[in-house]
Each structure stands twice: as structure tokens, then as C-alpha cells.
PDB file of C-alpha atoms in Angstrom:
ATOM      1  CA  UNK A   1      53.724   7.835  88.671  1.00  0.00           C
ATOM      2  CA  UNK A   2      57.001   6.650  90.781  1.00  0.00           C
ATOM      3  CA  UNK A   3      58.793   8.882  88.452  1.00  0.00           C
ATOM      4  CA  UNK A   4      56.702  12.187  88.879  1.00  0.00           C
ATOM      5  CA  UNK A   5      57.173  11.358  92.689  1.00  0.00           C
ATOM      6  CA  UNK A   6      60.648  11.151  92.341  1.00  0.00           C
ATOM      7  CA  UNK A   7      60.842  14.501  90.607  1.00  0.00           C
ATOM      8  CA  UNK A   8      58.420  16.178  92.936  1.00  0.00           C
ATOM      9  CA  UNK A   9      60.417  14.770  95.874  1.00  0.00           C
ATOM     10  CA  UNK A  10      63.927  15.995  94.370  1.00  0.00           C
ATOM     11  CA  UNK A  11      61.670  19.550  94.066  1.00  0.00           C
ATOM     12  CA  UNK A  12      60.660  19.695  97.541  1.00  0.00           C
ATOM     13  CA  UNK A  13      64.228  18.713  99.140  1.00  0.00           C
ATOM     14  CA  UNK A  14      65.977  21.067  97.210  1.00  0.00           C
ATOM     15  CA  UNK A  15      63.665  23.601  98.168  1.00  0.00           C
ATOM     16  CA  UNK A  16      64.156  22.485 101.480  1.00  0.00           C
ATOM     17  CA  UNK A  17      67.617  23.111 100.952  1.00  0.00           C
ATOM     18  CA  UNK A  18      67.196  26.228  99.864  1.00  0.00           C
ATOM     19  CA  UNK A  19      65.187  27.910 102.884  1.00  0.00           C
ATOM     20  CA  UNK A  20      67.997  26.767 105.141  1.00  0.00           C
ATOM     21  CA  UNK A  21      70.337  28.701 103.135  1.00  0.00           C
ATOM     22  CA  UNK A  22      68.636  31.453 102.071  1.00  0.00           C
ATOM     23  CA  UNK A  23      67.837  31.735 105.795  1.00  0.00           C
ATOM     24  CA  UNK A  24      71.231  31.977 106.829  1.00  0.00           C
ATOM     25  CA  UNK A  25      72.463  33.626 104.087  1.00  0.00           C
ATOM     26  CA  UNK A  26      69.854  36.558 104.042  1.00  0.00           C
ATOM     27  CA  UNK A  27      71.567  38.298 107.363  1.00  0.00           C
ATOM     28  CA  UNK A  28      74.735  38.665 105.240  1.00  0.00           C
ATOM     29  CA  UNK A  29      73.260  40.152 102.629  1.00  0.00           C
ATOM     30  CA  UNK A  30      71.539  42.548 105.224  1.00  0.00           C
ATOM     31  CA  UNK A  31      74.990  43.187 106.539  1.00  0.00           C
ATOM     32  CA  UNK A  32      76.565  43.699 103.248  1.00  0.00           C
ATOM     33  CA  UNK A  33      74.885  46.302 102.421  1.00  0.00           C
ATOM     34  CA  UNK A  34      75.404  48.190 105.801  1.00  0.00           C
ATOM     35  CA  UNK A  35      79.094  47.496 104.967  1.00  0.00           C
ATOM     36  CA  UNK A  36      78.723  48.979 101.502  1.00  0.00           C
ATOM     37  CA  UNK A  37      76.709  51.767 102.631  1.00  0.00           C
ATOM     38  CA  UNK A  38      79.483  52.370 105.571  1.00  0.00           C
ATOM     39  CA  UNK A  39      82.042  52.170 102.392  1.00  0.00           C
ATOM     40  CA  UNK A  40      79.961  54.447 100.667  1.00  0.00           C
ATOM     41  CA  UNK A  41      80.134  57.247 103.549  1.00  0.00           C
ATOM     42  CA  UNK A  42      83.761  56.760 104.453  1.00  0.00           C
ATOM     43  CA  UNK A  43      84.623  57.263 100.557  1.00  0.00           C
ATOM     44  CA  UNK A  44      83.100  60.304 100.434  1.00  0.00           C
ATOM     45  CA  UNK A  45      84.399  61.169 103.574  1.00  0.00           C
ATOM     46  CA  UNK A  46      88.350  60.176 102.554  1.00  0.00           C
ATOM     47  CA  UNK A  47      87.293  61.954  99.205  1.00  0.00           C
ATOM     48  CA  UNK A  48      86.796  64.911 100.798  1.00  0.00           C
ATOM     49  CA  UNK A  49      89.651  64.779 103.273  1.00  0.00           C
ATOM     50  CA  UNK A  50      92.137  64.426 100.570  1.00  0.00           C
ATOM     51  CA  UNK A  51      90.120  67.036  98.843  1.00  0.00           C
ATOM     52  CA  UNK A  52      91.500  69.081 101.509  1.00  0.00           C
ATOM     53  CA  UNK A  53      95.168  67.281 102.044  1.00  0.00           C
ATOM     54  CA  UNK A  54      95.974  68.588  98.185  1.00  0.00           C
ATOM     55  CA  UNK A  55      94.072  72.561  98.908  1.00  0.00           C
ATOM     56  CA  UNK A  56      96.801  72.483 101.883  1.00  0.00           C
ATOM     57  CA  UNK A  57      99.447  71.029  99.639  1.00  0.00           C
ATOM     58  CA  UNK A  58      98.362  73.885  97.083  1.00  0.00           C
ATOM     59  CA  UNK A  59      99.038  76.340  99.839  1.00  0.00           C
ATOM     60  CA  UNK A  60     102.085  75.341 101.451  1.00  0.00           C
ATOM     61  CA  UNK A  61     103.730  75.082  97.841  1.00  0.00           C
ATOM     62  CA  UNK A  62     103.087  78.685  97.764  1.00  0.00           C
ATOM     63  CA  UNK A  63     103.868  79.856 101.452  1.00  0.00           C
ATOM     64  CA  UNK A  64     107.582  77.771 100.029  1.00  0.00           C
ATOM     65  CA  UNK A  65     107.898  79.458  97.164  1.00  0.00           C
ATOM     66  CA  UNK A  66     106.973  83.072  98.850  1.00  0.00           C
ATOM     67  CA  UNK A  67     108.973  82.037 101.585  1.00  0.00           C
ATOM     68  CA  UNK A  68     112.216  81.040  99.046  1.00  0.00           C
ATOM     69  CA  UNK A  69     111.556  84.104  97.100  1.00  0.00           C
ATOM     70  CA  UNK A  70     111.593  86.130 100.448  1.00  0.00           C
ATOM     71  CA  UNK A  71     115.238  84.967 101.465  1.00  0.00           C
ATOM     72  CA  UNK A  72     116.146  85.229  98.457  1.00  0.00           C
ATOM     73  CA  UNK A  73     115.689  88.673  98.703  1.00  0.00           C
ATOM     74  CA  UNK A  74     116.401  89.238 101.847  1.00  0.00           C
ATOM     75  CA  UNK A  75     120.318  88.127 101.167  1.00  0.00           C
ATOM     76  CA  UNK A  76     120.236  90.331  98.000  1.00  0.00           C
ATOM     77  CA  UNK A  77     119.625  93.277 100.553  1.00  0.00           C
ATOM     78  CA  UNK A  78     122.062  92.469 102.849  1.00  0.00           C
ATOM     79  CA  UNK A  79     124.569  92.098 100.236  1.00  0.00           C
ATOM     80  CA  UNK A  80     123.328  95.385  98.899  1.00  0.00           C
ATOM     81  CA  UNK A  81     123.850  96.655 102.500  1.00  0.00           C
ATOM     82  CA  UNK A  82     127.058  95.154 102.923  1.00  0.00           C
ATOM     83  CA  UNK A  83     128.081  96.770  99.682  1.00  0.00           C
ATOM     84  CA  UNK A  84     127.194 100.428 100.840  1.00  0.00           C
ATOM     85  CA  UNK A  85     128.813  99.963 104.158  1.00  0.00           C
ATOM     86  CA  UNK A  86     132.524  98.813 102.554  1.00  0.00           C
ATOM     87  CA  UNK A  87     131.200 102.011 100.350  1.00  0.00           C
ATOM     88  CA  UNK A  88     129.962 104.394 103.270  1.00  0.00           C
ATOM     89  CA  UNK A  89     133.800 103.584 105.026  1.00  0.00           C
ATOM     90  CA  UNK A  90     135.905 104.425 101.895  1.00  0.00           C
ATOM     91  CA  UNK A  91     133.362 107.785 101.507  1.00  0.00           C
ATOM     92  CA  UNK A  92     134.594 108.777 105.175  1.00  0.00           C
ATOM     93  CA  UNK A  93     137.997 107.884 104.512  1.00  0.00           C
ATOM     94  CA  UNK A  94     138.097 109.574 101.587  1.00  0.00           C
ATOM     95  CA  UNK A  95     136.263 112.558 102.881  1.00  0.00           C
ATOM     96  CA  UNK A  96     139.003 112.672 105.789  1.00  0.00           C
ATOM     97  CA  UNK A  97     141.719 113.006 103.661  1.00  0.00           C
ATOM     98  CA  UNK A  98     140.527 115.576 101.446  1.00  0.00           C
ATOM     99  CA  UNK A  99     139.700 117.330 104.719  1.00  0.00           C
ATOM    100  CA  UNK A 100     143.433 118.268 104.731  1.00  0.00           C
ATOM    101  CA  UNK A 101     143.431 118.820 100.905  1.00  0.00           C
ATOM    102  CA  UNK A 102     140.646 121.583 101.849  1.00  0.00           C
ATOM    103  CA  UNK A 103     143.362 123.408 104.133  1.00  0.00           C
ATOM    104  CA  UNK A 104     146.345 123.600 101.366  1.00  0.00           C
ATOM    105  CA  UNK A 105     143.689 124.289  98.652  1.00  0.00           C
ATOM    106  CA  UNK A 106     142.733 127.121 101.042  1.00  0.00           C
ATOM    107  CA  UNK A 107     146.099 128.384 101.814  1.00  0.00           C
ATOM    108  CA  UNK A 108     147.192 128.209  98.152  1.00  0.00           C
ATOM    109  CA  UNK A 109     144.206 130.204  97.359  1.00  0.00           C
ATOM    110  CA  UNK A 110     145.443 132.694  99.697  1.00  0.00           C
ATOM    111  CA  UNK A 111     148.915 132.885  98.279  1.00  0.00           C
ATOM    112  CA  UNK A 112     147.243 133.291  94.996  1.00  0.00           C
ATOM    113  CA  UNK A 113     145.117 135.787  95.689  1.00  0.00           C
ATOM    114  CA  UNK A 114     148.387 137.917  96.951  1.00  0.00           C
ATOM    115  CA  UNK A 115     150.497 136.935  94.375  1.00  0.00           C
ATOM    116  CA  UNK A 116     147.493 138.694  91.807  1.00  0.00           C
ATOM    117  CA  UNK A 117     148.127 142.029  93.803  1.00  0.00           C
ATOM    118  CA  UNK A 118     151.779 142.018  92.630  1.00  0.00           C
ATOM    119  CA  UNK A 119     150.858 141.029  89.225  1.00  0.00           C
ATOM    120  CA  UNK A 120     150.737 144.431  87.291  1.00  0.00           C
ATOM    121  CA  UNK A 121     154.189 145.461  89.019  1.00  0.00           C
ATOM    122  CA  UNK A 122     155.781 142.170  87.701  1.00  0.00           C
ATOM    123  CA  UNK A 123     154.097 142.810  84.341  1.00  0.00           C
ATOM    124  CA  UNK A 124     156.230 146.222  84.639  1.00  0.00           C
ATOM    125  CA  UNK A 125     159.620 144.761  85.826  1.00  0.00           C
ATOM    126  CA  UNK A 126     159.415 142.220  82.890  1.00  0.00           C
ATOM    127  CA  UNK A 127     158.172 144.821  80.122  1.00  0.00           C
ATOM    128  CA  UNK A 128     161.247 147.296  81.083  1.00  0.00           C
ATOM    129  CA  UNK A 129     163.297 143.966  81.098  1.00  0.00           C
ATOM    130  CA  UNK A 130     161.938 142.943  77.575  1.00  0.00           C
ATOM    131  CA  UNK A 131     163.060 146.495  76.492  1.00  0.00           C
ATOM    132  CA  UNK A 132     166.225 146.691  78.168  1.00  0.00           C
ATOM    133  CA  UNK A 133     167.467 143.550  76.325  1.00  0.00           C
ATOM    134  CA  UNK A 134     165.950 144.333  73.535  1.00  0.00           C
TER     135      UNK A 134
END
């Protein structure tokens, strides 16, 4: 019977044991699970926030690349722009100095026009001339 005892006795210690343990060890499980649960809610939470973090990345990519593709315009214009000012200077001075082209064009026009009036009698002189020499 000394053995059953013994047994029973080792049984009741160890369960002794065990309250003490389980009674201090039951709060941490109580807080473990608030932490896990508080883990839980902050995931989602970060989840969502970086959810968020790459939509904004998204977005800003493309303002950059609108933006880039903007300026890169914008200096194609201005070189266009710079090209039809050099263009717009040599068009004025070009247009100035036929301005005095216009004059002797005008006045040789002139002189032509007179010099048709004494065509036929020069047409005469030369034909009696021709005819003369013979």
C-alpha cells in the first residue's frame, strides 16, 4: 500500500505544482492574446497604409512621367520658337532689301514700258538698214 501512497502523493504534489503555475501563467496567456489581437489590428492597419503608400507611389510615377513628358515638350517649343524668330529676322531682313529691289524693278518697268513705244520706229530704222546693206 506504501507504494500506491507514494504514487498518489507524487500525483497530488505535482498537481500542486501545477495550480501554482497554471495560476500564474494563465494572465499571460490572457495577455497574449490581447497582444495578438493588437497585432492582428495594427497588421491590417499597416496593410492598408501601405495599401495606400504604393496607390500614391502609382500616382506620383505618373504626375513624373507627365511632368517629364511636359518639359520635354515644352523645350521642343521653345526651340521651335527660337527657330522662327532667327527665321522671322532673316524674313524682315530680307523683305527690307528687296524693298529697294521693288523701286529699280519699278523704274526699269518704266523704262521698258517707253522703250516699247519706240519699238515699231526702231523696227523701221533697222528694216531700211537691212535693205540698205543689202
Amino acid at each position: 500500500a506504501s507504494l500506491a501512497c507514494e504514487a498518489i502523493c507524487m500525483w497530488t504534489r505535482a498537481m500542486y505544482k501545477y495550480h501554482f503555475i497554471a495560476k500564474g501563467v494563465e494572465p499571460k496567456r490572457i495577455m497574449l492574446r490581447q497582444a495578438e489581437l493588437e497585432l492582428n489590428e495594427c497588421q491590417e492597419k499597416l496593410d492598408a497604409a501601405q495599401e495606400k503608400l504604393r496607390a500614391v507611389n502609382a500616382k506620383i510615377a505618373k504626375l513624373e512621367s507627365d511632368f517629364n513628358a511636359a518639359v520635354a515638350k515644352q523645350t521642343e517649343l521653345q526651340d521651335d520658337m527660337n527657330l522662327c524668330e532667327v527665321k522671322l529676322v532673316r524674313a524682315h531682313k530680307l523683305i527690307g532689301g528687296l524693298g529697294g529691289e521693288k523701286a529699280r524693278w519699278g523704274q526699269n518697268v518704266k523704262d521698258l514700258g517707253e522703250m516699247s513705244d519706240l519699238l515699231p520706229g526702231d523696227c523701221i530704222v533697222a528694216a531700211g538698214l537691212v535693205s540698205y546693206v543689202g
